[in-house]
Short mmCIF file of C-alpha atoms and ligand atoms in Angstrom, two decimals:
data_model
loop_
_atom_site.label_atom_id
_atom_site.label_comp_id
_atom_site.label_asym_id
_atom_site.label_seq_id
_atom_site.Cartn_x
_atom_site.Cartn_y
_atom_site.Cartn_z
CA UNK Y 45 -26.81 -36.53 -15.30
CA UNK Y 46 -23.32 -35.16 -16.27
CA UNK Y 47 -24.91 -32.77 -18.81
CA UNK Y 48 -27.11 -31.39 -15.92
CA UNK Y 49 -24.09 -30.91 -13.79
CA UNK Y 50 -22.11 -29.09 -16.39
CA UNK Y 51 -25.14 -26.80 -17.16
CA UNK Y 52 -25.24 -26.03 -13.63
CA UNK Y 53 -21.51 -25.35 -13.44
CA UNK Y 54 -21.79 -23.10 -16.57
CA UNK Y 55 -24.71 -21.14 -15.10
CA UNK Y 56 -22.83 -20.49 -12.00
CA UNK Y 57 -19.94 -19.34 -13.71
CA UNK Y 58 -22.01 -16.99 -15.94
CA UNK Y 59 -23.52 -15.67 -12.86
CA UNK Y 60 -20.20 -15.01 -11.14
CA UNK Y 61 -18.99 -13.48 -14.48
CA UNK Y 62 -22.07 -11.16 -14.41
CA UNK Y 63 -21.34 -10.22 -10.91
CA UNK Y 64 -17.79 -9.27 -11.44
CA UNK Y 65 -18.87 -7.51 -14.76
CA UNK Y 66 -21.23 -5.25 -12.64
CA UNK Y 67 -18.48 -4.21 -10.41
CA UNK Y 68 -16.03 -3.63 -13.30
CA UNK Y 69 -18.65 -1.70 -15.24
CA UNK Y 70 -18.28 1.49 -13.16
CA UNK Y 71 -14.48 1.66 -12.40
CA UNK Y 72 -13.46 3.66 -9.44
CA UNK Y 73 -10.73 6.16 -9.74
CA UNK Y 74 -8.39 5.81 -6.77
CA UNK Y 75 -4.88 7.05 -7.26
CA UNK Y 76 -2.52 5.15 -4.69
CA UNK Y 77 0.54 7.37 -3.93
CA UNK Y 78 3.93 6.32 -2.46
CA UNK Y 79 6.25 8.25 -0.25
CA UNK Y 80 9.45 7.07 1.51
CA UNK Y 81 11.38 9.81 3.52
CA UNK Y 82 9.53 12.88 4.72
CA UNK Y 83 12.22 15.34 5.51
CA UNK Y 84 14.20 18.30 4.39
CA UNK Y 85 16.84 16.64 2.50
CA UNK Y 86 17.98 16.62 -1.10
CA UNK Y 87 17.37 13.04 -2.68
CA UNK Y 88 15.15 11.13 -4.68
CA UNK Y 89 13.36 9.37 -1.88
CA UNK Y 90 12.68 12.49 0.18
CA UNK Y 91 9.82 14.68 0.17
CA UNK Y 92 9.98 17.82 2.34
CA UNK Y 93 7.51 18.23 5.40
CA UNK Y 94 6.09 21.59 3.62
CA UNK Y 95 5.69 19.61 0.27
CA UNK Y 96 3.60 17.04 2.10
CA UNK Y 97 1.67 19.34 4.03
CA UNK Y 98 0.76 21.40 0.78
CA UNK Y 99 -0.32 17.99 -0.79
CA UNK Y 100 -2.51 16.99 2.32
CA UNK Y 101 -3.94 20.42 2.23
CA UNK Y 102 -4.81 20.23 -1.48
CA UNK Y 103 -6.48 16.91 -1.09
CA UNK Y 104 -8.56 18.12 2.10
CA UNK Y 105 -9.53 21.31 0.39
CA UNK Y 106 -10.70 19.46 -2.74
CA UNK Y 107 -12.83 16.89 -0.74
CA UNK Y 108 -10.71 13.97 -1.14
CA UNK Y 109 -11.01 11.10 1.20
CA UNK Y 110 -8.14 8.96 2.19
CA UNK Y 111 -8.61 5.43 2.27
CA UNK Y 112 -6.87 2.31 3.87
CA UNK Y 113 -5.56 -0.38 1.62
CA UNK Y 114 -8.14 -2.57 3.38
CA UNK Y 115 -10.83 -0.45 2.26
CA UNK Y 116 -9.43 -0.15 -1.34
CA UNK Y 117 -9.18 -4.08 -1.32
CA UNK Y 118 -12.79 -4.47 -0.08
CA UNK Y 119 -13.89 -2.07 -3.16
CA UNK Y 120 -11.96 -4.21 -5.73
CA UNK Y 121 -12.69 -7.72 -4.52
CA UNK Y 122 -16.17 -7.36 -3.04
CA UNK Y 123 -17.44 -4.11 -4.83
CA UNK Y 124 -17.89 -2.22 -1.54
CA UNK Y 125 -18.61 1.37 -2.53
CA UNK Y 126 -16.21 4.20 -1.98
CA UNK Y 127 -16.54 8.01 -1.75
CA UNK Y 128 -16.24 9.60 -5.10
CA UNK Y 129 -13.13 11.26 -4.57
CA UNK Y 130 -10.69 8.76 -2.82
CA UNK Y 131 -6.82 8.46 -2.57
CA UNK Y 132 -4.70 5.99 -0.73
CA UNK Y 133 -1.33 7.51 0.90
CA UNK Y 134 1.35 4.88 1.41
CA UNK Y 135 4.57 5.15 3.07
CA UNK Y 136 7.48 2.61 2.55
CA UNK Y 137 10.32 1.42 4.81
CA UNK Y 138 9.03 2.47 8.37
CA UNK Y 139 11.48 5.58 8.77
CA UNK Y 140 11.38 7.40 12.06
CA UNK Y 141 10.44 10.76 10.04
CA UNK Y 142 7.18 9.05 9.18
CA UNK Y 143 6.22 8.99 12.73
CA UNK Y 144 7.85 12.59 13.52
CA UNK Y 145 6.48 14.37 10.43
CA UNK Y 146 3.83 12.48 8.31
CA UNK Y 147 1.93 11.07 11.24
CA UNK Y 148 1.18 14.48 12.95
CA UNK Y 149 0.36 16.00 9.56
CA UNK Y 150 -2.11 13.13 8.63
CA UNK Y 151 -3.90 13.66 11.98
CA UNK Y 152 -3.88 17.43 11.59
CA UNK Y 153 -5.98 16.80 8.30
CA UNK Y 154 -7.96 13.93 9.65
CA UNK Y 155 -6.54 11.57 7.17
CA UNK Y 156 -5.29 7.98 7.17
CA UNK Y 157 -1.95 6.38 5.58
CA UNK Y 158 -0.60 3.05 5.07
CA UNK Y 159 2.93 2.34 6.44
CA UNK Y 160 4.87 -0.75 5.18
CA UNK Y 161 7.39 -1.79 7.74
CA UNK Y 162 10.66 -3.75 7.32
CA UNK Y 163 10.33 -5.63 10.58
CA UNK Y 164 14.24 -6.25 10.93
CA UNK Y 165 14.84 -2.47 11.03
CA UNK Y 166 12.41 -1.60 13.68
CA UNK Y 167 14.03 0.36 16.52
CA UNK Y 168 17.29 0.93 14.42
CA UNK Y 169 18.48 4.60 14.13
CA UNK Y 170 16.37 6.48 11.44
CA UNK Y 171 13.65 3.80 11.78
CA UNK Y 172 10.44 3.66 13.86
CA UNK Y 173 10.08 1.69 17.08
CA UNK Y 174 7.51 -0.91 17.91
CA UNK Y 175 5.93 1.60 20.43
CA UNK Y 176 5.68 4.40 17.62
CA UNK Y 177 4.20 1.93 15.21
CA UNK Y 178 1.56 0.67 17.76
CA UNK Y 179 0.59 4.27 18.52
CA UNK Y 180 0.10 5.11 14.97
CA UNK Y 181 -2.12 2.08 14.55
CA UNK Y 182 -4.12 2.93 17.51
CA UNK Y 183 -4.58 6.34 16.00
CA UNK Y 184 -6.27 4.82 12.83
CA UNK Y 185 -3.03 4.33 10.68
CA UNK Y 186 -2.73 1.16 8.75
CA UNK Y 187 0.37 -1.04 8.94
CA UNK Y 188 1.41 -3.30 6.21
CA UNK Y 189 4.42 -5.53 5.70
CA UNK Y 190 7.53 -4.97 3.51
CA UNK Y 191 9.74 -8.13 4.55
CA UNK Y 192 12.07 -8.63 7.23
CA UNK Y 193 15.25 -7.38 5.64
CA UNK Y 194 14.27 -5.52 2.54
CA UNK Y 195 15.92 -8.00 -0.07
CA UNK Y 196 15.56 -8.33 -3.65
CA UNK Y 197 12.85 -11.07 -3.51
CA UNK Y 198 13.34 -12.63 -6.94
CA UNK Y 199 17.18 -13.29 -6.20
CA UNK Y 200 16.35 -15.39 -3.23
CA UNK Y 201 15.32 -19.11 -3.07
CA UNK Y 202 11.62 -19.94 -2.83
CA UNK Y 203 12.08 -20.88 0.81
CA UNK Y 204 14.25 -17.76 1.77
CA UNK Y 205 11.63 -15.51 -0.08
CA UNK Y 206 8.84 -17.02 1.62
CA UNK Y 207 10.31 -16.59 4.86
CA UNK Y 208 11.19 -12.97 4.33
CA UNK Y 209 7.49 -12.31 3.34
CA UNK Y 210 5.73 -14.43 5.76
CA UNK Y 211 7.72 -13.67 8.83
CA UNK Y 212 7.23 -9.94 8.31
CA UNK Y 213 3.61 -10.59 8.46
CA UNK Y 214 3.78 -12.72 11.61
CA UNK Y 215 6.05 -10.39 13.61
CA UNK Y 216 3.89 -7.51 12.72
CA UNK Y 217 0.73 -9.34 13.81
CA UNK Y 218 2.25 -10.43 17.01
CA UNK Y 219 3.50 -6.98 17.99
CA UNK Y 220 0.34 -5.16 16.97
CA UNK Y 221 -2.20 -7.93 17.95
CA UNK Y 222 -4.01 -7.80 14.64
CA UNK Y 223 -4.01 -9.39 11.23
CA UNK Y 224 -1.56 -7.80 8.79
CA UNK Y 225 -3.31 -7.86 5.14
CA UNK Y 226 -1.12 -5.90 2.82
CA UNK Y 227 2.38 -6.43 1.42
CA UNK Y 228 4.57 -4.21 -0.45
CA UNK Y 229 7.60 -5.81 -2.54
CA UNK Y 230 11.01 -4.18 -1.67
CA UNK Y 231 12.40 -2.31 -4.71
CA UNK Y 232 9.27 -3.24 -6.55
CA UNK Y 233 11.07 -6.52 -7.27
CA UNK Y 234 8.64 -9.14 -8.05
CA UNK Y 235 7.65 -11.85 -10.69
CA UNK Y 236 4.93 -14.54 -10.65
CA UNK Y 237 6.88 -16.66 -8.18
CA UNK Y 238 7.02 -14.10 -5.66
CA UNK Y 239 3.49 -12.94 -6.18
CA UNK Y 240 2.27 -16.43 -5.49
CA UNK Y 241 4.49 -16.39 -2.24
CA UNK Y 242 2.91 -13.33 -1.11
CA UNK Y 243 -0.55 -15.09 -1.69
CA UNK Y 244 0.57 -18.02 0.32
CA UNK Y 245 1.83 -15.95 3.18
CA UNK Y 246 -1.85 -15.07 3.79
CA UNK Y 247 -2.09 -11.38 2.66
CA UNK Y 248 -5.27 -10.02 0.81
CA UNK Y 249 -3.24 -7.71 -1.55
CA UNK Y 250 0.10 -6.43 -2.41
CA UNK Y 251 1.17 -3.32 -3.90
CA UNK Y 252 3.89 -2.40 -6.69
CA UNK Y 253 5.19 0.79 -8.22
CA UNK Y 254 3.88 1.23 -11.84
CA UNK Y 255 2.05 3.76 -13.99
CA UNK Y 256 -1.74 3.47 -13.55
CA UNK Y 257 -4.87 5.18 -14.21
CA UNK Y 258 -6.17 4.82 -10.51
CA UNK Y 259 -8.99 2.56 -11.74
CA UNK Y 260 -9.67 -0.49 -9.53
CA UNK Y 261 -9.16 -3.35 -11.57
CA UNK Y 262 -6.81 -6.20 -11.91
CA UNK Y 263 -4.80 -8.57 -9.60
CA UNK Y 264 -5.03 -7.52 -5.98
CA UNK Y 265 -1.49 -8.82 -5.71
CA UNK Y 266 -0.09 -6.26 -8.16
CA UNK Y 267 -1.77 -3.18 -7.21
CA UNK Y 268 0.03 -0.10 -8.92
CA UNK Y 269 1.10 2.97 -6.86
CA UNK Y 270 2.65 6.19 -8.13
CA UNK Y 271 5.77 7.47 -6.46
CA UNK Y 272 5.62 11.13 -5.29
CA UNK Y 273 8.75 12.73 -6.42
CA UNK Y 274 10.67 15.06 -4.46
CA UNK Y 275 11.07 18.07 -6.51
CA UNK Y 276 7.53 17.69 -8.07
CA UNK Y 277 5.61 20.91 -8.27
CA UNK Y 278 2.06 21.01 -6.61
CA UNK Y 279 0.55 21.40 -10.25
CA UNK Y 280 2.00 17.95 -11.15
CA UNK Y 281 0.61 16.47 -8.11
CA UNK Y 282 -2.71 17.87 -8.83
CA UNK Y 283 -2.63 16.34 -12.37
CA UNK Y 284 -1.58 12.85 -11.05
CA UNK Y 285 -4.49 12.92 -8.65
CA UNK Y 286 -6.79 13.81 -11.32
CA UNK Y 287 -5.60 11.31 -13.85
CA UNK Y 288 -3.71 8.55 -11.98
ZN1 ZN O 369 11.24 -0.27 0.62
#
């Protein structure tokens, strides 16, 4: 009896292994890009409006399709097929210039972006308001959570870190009347304890900052993104998109 049961468990395990093997047999190349400020300003975290537009024009002109993180996660976890040339554009921190500059440019090129919001900063000078975030979401942009106060999560106690993560999801869901499914670790600061808390908070996935090849694989709570640098030439951007 027990032997039969064990054989059945083994068969199911083999079947699921085969299924995941099928998904991973044809890795999909999807670079995930990270922007912060979009403004004419010198500084590491600034990309000029002209540079962003040149990059969007390049993606559009070369047949790239912008995905939400939700679509990316569907492909990663359920094997949902994606367009051959796909890219995800993410913007961290919820800066006001994301609404003023990035949002109109994305609409102009028929693209979507994912905006990770620090809920405790919404409405402050230089940050977006709730109305602006809601307007972007209605227009097809995706909204993700980026904690309440943008702390170094690994330095916090477990309950404090969990509240930072969970409350940002809850407050966004209440304001936007929709589930919030993706999370970004502030300062890219995470460890196995923080990754577990992001899972417990109910997200479907979370993004980091790391080198990657743009291939779909690995832990959905440690999805690597590539930072688009301020002074980077368009040729470098093209190489990043081509190689991840
Ligand atoms: Zn941030």
